[in-house]
XYZ file of C-alpha atoms in Angstrom:
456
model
C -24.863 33.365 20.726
C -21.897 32.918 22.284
C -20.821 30.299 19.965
C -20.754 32.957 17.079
C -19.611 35.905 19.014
C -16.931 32.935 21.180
C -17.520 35.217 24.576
C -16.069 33.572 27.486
C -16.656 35.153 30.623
C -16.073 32.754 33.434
C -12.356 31.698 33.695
C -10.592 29.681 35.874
C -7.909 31.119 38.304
C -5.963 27.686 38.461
C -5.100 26.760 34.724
C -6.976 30.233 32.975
C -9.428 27.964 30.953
C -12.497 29.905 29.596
C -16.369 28.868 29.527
C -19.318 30.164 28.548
C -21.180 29.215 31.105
C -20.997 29.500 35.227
C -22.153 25.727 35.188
C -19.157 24.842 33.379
C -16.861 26.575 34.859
C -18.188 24.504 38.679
C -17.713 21.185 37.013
C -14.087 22.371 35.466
C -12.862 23.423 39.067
C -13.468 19.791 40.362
C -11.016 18.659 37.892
C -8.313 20.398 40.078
C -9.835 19.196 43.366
C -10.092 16.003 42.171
C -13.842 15.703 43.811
C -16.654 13.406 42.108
C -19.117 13.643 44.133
C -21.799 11.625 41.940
C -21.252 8.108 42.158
C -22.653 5.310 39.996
C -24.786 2.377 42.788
C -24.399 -0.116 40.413
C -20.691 0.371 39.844
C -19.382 3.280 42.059
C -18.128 4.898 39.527
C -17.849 8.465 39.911
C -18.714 11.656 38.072
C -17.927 15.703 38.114
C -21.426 16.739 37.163
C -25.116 14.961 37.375
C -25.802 14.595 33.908
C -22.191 12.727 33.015
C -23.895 10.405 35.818
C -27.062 10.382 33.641
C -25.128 9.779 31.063
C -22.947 6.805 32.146
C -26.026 4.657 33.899
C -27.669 4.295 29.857
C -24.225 2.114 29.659
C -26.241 -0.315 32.373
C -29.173 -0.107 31.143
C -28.738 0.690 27.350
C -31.786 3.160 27.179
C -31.286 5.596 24.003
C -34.239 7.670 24.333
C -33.162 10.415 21.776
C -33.935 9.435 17.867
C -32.731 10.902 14.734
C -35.972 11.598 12.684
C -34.592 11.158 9.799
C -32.754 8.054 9.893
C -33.906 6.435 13.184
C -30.415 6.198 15.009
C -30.808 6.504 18.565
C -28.425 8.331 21.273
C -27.968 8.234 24.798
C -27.759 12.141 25.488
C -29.490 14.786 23.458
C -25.780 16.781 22.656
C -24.926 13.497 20.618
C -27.995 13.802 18.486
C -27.656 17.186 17.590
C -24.032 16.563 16.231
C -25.406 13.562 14.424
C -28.107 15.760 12.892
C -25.336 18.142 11.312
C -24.499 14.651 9.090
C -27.583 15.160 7.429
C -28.157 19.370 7.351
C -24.241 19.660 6.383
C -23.981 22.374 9.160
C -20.519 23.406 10.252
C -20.937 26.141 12.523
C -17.652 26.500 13.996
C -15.363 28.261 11.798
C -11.201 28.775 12.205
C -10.687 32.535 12.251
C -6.981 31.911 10.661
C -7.908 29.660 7.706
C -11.889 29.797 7.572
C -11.775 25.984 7.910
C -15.291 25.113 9.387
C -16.406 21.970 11.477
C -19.687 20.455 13.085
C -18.250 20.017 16.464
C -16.312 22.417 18.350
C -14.071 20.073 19.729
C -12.622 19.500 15.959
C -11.785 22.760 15.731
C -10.025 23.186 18.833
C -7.711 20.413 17.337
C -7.556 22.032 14.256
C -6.137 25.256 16.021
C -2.880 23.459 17.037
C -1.874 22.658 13.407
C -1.300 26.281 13.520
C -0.452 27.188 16.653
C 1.981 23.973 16.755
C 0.569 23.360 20.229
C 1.028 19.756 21.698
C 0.087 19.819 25.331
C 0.143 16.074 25.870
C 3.046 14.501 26.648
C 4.074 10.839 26.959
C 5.903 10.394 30.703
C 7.765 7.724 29.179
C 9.237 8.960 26.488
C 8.483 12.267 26.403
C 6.908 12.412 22.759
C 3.804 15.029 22.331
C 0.767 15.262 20.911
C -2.009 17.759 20.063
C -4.877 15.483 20.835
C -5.809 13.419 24.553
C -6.811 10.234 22.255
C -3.409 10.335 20.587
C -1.597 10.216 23.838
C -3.807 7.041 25.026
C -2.906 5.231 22.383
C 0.931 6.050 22.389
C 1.275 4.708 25.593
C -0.004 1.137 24.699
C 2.709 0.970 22.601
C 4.763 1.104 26.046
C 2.315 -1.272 27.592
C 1.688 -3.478 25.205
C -2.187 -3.189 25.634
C -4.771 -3.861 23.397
C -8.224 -3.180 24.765
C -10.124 -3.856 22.021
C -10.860 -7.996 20.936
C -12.360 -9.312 18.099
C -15.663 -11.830 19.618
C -14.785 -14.142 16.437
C -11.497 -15.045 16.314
C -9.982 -13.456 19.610
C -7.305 -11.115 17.902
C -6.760 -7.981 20.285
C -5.720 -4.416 19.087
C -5.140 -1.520 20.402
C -7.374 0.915 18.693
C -11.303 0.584 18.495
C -10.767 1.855 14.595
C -8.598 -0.789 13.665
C -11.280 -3.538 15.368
C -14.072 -2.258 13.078
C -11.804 -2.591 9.899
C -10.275 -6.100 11.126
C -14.276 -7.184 11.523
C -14.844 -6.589 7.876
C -12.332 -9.399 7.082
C -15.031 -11.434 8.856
C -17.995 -9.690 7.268
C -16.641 -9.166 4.022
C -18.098 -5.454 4.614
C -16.816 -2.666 2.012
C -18.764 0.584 3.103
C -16.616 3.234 1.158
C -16.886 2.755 -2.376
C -15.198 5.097 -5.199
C -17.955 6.905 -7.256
C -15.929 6.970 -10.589
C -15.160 2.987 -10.993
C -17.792 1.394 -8.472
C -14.762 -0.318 -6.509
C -15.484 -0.500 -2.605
C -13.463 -0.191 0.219
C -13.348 -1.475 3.730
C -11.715 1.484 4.703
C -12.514 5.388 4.433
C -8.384 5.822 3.982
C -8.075 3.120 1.447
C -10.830 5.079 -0.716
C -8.970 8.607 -0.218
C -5.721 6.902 -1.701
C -7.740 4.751 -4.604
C -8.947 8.307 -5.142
C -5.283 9.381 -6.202
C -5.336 6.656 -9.182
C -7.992 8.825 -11.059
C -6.819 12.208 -10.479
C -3.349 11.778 -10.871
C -2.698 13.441 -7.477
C 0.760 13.628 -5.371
C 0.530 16.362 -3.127
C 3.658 15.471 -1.047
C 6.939 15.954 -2.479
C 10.625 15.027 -1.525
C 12.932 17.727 -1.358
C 16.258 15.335 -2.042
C 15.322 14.184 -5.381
C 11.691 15.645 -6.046
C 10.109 12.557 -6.025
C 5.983 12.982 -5.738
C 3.868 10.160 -3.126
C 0.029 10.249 -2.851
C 0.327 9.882 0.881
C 2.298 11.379 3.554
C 4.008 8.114 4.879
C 5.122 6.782 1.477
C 7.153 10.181 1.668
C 8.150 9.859 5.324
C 9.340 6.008 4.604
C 11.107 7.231 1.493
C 13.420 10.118 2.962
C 14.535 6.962 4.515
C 16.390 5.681 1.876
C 18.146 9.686 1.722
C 18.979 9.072 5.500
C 19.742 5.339 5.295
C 17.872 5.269 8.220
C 16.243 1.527 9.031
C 14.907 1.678 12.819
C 12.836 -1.166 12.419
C 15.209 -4.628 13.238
C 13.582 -8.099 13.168
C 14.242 -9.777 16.658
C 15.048 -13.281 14.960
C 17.685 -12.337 12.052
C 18.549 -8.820 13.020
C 17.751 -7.647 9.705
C 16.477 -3.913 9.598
C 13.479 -1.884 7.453
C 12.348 1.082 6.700
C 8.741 1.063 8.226
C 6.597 -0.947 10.593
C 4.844 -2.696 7.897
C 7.607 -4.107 5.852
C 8.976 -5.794 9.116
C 5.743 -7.470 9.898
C 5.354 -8.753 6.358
C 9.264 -9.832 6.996
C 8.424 -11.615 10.329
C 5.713 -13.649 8.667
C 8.789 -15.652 6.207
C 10.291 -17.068 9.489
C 6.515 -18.159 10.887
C 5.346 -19.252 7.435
C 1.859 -17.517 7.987
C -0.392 -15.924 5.593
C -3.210 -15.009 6.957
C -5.146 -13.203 3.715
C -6.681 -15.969 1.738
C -8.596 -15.242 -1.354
C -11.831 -17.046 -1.409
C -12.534 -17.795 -4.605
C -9.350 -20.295 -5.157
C -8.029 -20.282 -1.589
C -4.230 -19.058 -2.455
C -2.693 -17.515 0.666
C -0.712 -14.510 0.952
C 1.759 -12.958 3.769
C 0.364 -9.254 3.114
C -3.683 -7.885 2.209
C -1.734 -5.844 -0.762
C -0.614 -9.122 -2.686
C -4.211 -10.242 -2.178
C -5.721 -7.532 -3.426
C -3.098 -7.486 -6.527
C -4.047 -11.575 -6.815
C -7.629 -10.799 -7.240
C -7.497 -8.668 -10.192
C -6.656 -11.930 -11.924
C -9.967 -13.622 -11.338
C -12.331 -9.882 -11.716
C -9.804 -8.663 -14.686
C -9.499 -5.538 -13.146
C -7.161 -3.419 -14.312
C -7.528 0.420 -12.519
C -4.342 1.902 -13.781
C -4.524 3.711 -16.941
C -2.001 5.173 -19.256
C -2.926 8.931 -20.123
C -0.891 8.981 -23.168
C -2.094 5.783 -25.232
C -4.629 4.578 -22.483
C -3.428 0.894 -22.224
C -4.661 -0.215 -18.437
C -2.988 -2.309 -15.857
C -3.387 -4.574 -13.029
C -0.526 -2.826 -10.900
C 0.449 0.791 -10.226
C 4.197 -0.127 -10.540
C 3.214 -1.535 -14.189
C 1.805 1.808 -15.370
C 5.108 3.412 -13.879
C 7.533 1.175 -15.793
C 5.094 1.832 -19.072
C 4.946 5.196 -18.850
C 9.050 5.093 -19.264
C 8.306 3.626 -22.576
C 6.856 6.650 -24.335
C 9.046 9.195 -22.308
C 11.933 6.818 -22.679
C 13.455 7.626 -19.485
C 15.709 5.155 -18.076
C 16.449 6.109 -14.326
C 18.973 2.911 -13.699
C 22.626 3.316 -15.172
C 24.978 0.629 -14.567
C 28.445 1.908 -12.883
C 30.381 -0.329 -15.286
C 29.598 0.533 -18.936
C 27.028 3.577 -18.437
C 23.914 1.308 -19.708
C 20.839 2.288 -18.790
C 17.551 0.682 -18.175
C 14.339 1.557 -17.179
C 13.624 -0.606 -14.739
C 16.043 -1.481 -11.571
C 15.390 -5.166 -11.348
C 16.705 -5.156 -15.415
C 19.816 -3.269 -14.560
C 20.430 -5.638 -11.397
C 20.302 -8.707 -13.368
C 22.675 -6.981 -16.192
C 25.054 -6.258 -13.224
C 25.589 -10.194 -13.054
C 27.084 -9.830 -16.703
C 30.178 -8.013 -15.312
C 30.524 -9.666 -11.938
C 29.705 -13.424 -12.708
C 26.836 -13.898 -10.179
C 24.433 -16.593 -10.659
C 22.092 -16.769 -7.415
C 19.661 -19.093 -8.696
C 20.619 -23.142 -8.268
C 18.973 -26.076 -9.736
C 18.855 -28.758 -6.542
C 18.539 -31.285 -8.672
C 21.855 -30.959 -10.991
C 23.287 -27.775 -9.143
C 23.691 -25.907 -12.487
C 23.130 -21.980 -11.306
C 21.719 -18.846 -13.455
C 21.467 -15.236 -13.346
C 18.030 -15.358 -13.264
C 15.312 -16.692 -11.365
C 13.201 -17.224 -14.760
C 15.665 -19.131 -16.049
C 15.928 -21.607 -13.358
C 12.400 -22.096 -13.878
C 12.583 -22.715 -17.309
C 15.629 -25.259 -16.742
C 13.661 -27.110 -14.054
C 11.522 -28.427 -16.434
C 14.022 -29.485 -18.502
C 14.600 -32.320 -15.289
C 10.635 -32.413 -14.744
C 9.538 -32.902 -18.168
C 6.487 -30.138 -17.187
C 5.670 -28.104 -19.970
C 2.811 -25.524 -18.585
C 1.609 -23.805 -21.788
C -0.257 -25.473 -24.642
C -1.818 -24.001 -28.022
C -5.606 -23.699 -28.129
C -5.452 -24.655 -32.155
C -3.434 -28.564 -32.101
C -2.547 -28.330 -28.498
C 1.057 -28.564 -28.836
C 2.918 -27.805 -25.306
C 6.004 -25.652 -24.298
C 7.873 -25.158 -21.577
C 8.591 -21.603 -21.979
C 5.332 -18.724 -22.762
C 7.623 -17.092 -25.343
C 7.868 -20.629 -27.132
C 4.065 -20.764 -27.690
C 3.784 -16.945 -28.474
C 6.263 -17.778 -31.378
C 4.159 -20.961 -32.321
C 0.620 -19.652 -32.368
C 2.323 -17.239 -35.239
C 2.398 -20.281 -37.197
C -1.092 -20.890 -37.234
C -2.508 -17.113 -37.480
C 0.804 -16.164 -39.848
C 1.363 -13.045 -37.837
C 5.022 -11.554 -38.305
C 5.089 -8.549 -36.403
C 9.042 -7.923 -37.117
C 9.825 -6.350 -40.297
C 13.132 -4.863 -42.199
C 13.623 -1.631 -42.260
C 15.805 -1.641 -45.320
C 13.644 -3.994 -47.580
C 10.426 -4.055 -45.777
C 10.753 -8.008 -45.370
C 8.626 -9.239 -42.291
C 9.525 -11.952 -39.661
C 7.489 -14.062 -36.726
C 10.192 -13.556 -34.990
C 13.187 -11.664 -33.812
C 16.059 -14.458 -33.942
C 14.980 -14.503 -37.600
C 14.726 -10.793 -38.827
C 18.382 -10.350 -36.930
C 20.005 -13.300 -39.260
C 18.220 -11.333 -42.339
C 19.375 -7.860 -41.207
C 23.220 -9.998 -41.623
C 22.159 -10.704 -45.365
C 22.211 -6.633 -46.105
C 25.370 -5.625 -43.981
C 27.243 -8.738 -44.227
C 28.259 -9.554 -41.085
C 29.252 -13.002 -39.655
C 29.473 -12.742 -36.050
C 30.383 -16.466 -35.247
C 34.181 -17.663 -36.685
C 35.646 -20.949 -36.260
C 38.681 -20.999 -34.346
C 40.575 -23.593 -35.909
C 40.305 -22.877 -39.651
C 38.702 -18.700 -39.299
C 35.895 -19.422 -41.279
C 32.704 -16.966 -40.595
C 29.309 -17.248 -39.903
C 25.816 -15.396 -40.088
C 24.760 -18.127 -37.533
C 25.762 -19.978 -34.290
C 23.858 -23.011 -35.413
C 26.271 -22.959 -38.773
C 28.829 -23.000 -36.879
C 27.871 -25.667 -34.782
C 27.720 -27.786 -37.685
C 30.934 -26.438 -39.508
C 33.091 -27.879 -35.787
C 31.915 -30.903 -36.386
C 33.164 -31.595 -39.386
C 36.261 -30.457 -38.019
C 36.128 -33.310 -35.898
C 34.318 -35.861 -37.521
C 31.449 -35.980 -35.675
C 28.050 -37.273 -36.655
């Protein structure tokens, strides 16, 4: 009863704890004398009370006498089964008297209380950073140690939480225990699911108060007031180079080391991070979990959808400082800021010849390698560029998506419908500069020079 009614009449005169029972209140005052006066024989270990003694000694010898009944799992101490009973009867009987928030172990609510009372009454000694919860604490200070308890039996790797053990296991086991009830996709992690969750209901509960921006998760937030603060506390040891978070500076540490350690097994490709892995396996299931409300065209990748949705609200968030054009998508108006400056990163090694644009190169290498990577299914021609044998496969199916809009005229392809639109307004963008003559196209003109100087 005093669970429900919370009556705590023995309290201690050293710290003012409360209890509910005189027993508890002895084994609390040891905690202050220090005294254990139960001792393990086979380890001398020692205890405050008899039955933590009990207790420990099933470590040595393993015994779990008390059994769930319904599913057969077996504790060490009879207070462990009946909070693993309240799995199955959904009981919560401890309830928060500010926000009616109930739990299944009292312990959870106690921690629950400090999110309102903004109580954190452990502190690090090192640096002096609190925290609401014992656990918490523990595992702060390995970061100042350096230790990591907890080691994986096949392949060595140490860390310094038990939870992160079990999930790096299931890279082994190839174990997905938390799967999403609306697509069937599993999950080897209860947190992964609770995000995946956000892709079907559209939910971003945290907000930025800079520039309103919505995140499905509290640290994409935290990382991204960031950028507001220009704050980068995470520096690379070998290049001094800073980041924004934790992650993003291991991911960076792994392009001076070369390693990438998440394979996929059904063609062995490697990657540096488990995200591009997980993006890089949508291409062999076909998966595509991102879909577009408005015409419900799915995608492989979040950032996709994003960049798609800007399509049918034509927003374009990325205005170049030059000449005020805008563009959806930053990495568009980056590579239209080489326009006005001149830049041209991207260097062929094998004739030095340099481009705006990485794609480009690519394309150009071939030009040197003779490679030409996509071929028609119908006479197998073979192209060097994908937009070469989109064009050519409208040869054989005589699509011509492109049309007029002043005489309804339709075209395979844009080069083409622009030189018609010329034939209705007249223009002739490309003159000769020795003799002024105009043309509707550069190819004409190419021609018309060489006549010019005799050429053939």
């Amino acid at each position: 009863m005093n669970i429900h009614t919370r009556n705590k009449p023995y309290s201690c005169e050293v710290c003012g704890s409360s209890f509910t029972q005189k027993l508890h209140l002895t084994t609390h005052l040891k905690i202050h004398t220090s005294k254990k006066p139960f001792t393990c024989e086979l380890c001398s270990k020692s205890f405050l009370g008899q039955e933590h003694l009990n207790k420990h000694h099933q470590t040595h010898t393993r015994e779990k006498p008390y059994p769930c009944k319904i599913c057969g799992t077996s504790f060490t101490n009879s207070s462990s089964l009946i909070r693993h009973r309240r799995i199955h009867t959904g009981e919560k009987p401890y309830i928060c008297e500010i926000c009616s928030r109930s739990f299944s172990r009292i312990g959870t609510l106690h921690k629950h209380i400090r999110i309102h009372t903004g109580e954190k009454p452990y502190s690090c000694n090192v640096c002096w950073a609190s925290f609401t919860q014992k656990s918490t604490l523990t595992t702060h200070i390995r970061r100042h140690t350096g230790e990591k308890p907890y080691a994986c039996e096949i392949c060595s790797k140490s860390f310094a939480q038990k939870k992160h053990l079990n999930q790096h296991i299931r890279t082994h086991t190839g174990e997905k225990p938390y799967s999403c009830k609306v697509c069937g996709n599993a999950f080897t992690q209860n947190l992964a699911l609770t995000r995946h969750m956000n892709i079907h209901t559209g939910d971003k509960p945290y907000s930025c108060e800079v520039c309103g921006s919505f995140f499905t998760q509290k640290s994409h937030l935290t990382t991204h007031l960031k950028i507001h603060t220009g704050e980068k506390p995470f520096t690379c040891e070998i290049c001094s180079k800073s980041f924004l978070g934790q992650g993003h500076l291991n991911k960076h540490h792994r392009t001076h080391t070369g390693e990438k350690p998440y394979s996929c097994k059904i063609c062995g490709t490697s990657f540096t991070d488990s995200s591009s892995l997980i993006r890089h396996r949508r291409i062999h299931t076909g998966e595509k979990p991102y879909i577009c409300e408005i015409c419900s065209r799915s995608f492989s990748r979040i950032g996709t959808l994003h960049k798609h949705i800007r399509i049918h609200t034509g927003e374009k968030p990325y205005s170049c400082d030059v000449c005020w054009a805008s563009f959806t998508q930053k990495s568009t108006l980056t590579t239209h800021l080489r326009r006005h400056t001149g830049e041209k990163p991207y260097a062929c090694e094998i004739c030095s010849k340099s481009f705006s644009e990485k794609n480009y190169l690519n394309q150009h290498i071939r030009t040197h390698t003779g490679e030409k990577p996509y071929s028609c299914d119908v006479c197998w021609a073979s192209f060097t560029q994908k937009s070469s044998l989109t064009k050519h496969i409208r040869r054989h199916t005589g699509e011509k998506p492109y049309s007029c809009e002043i005489c309804s005229k339709s075209f395979s392809g844009t080069g083409q419908l622009n030189i018609h639109i010329q034939t209705h307004t007249g223009e002739k963008p490309y003159s000769c500069k020795i003799c002024g003559t105009c043309f509707t196209q550069k190819s004409s003109l190419t021609k018309h020079i060489k006549r010019h100087s005799e050429e053939k």
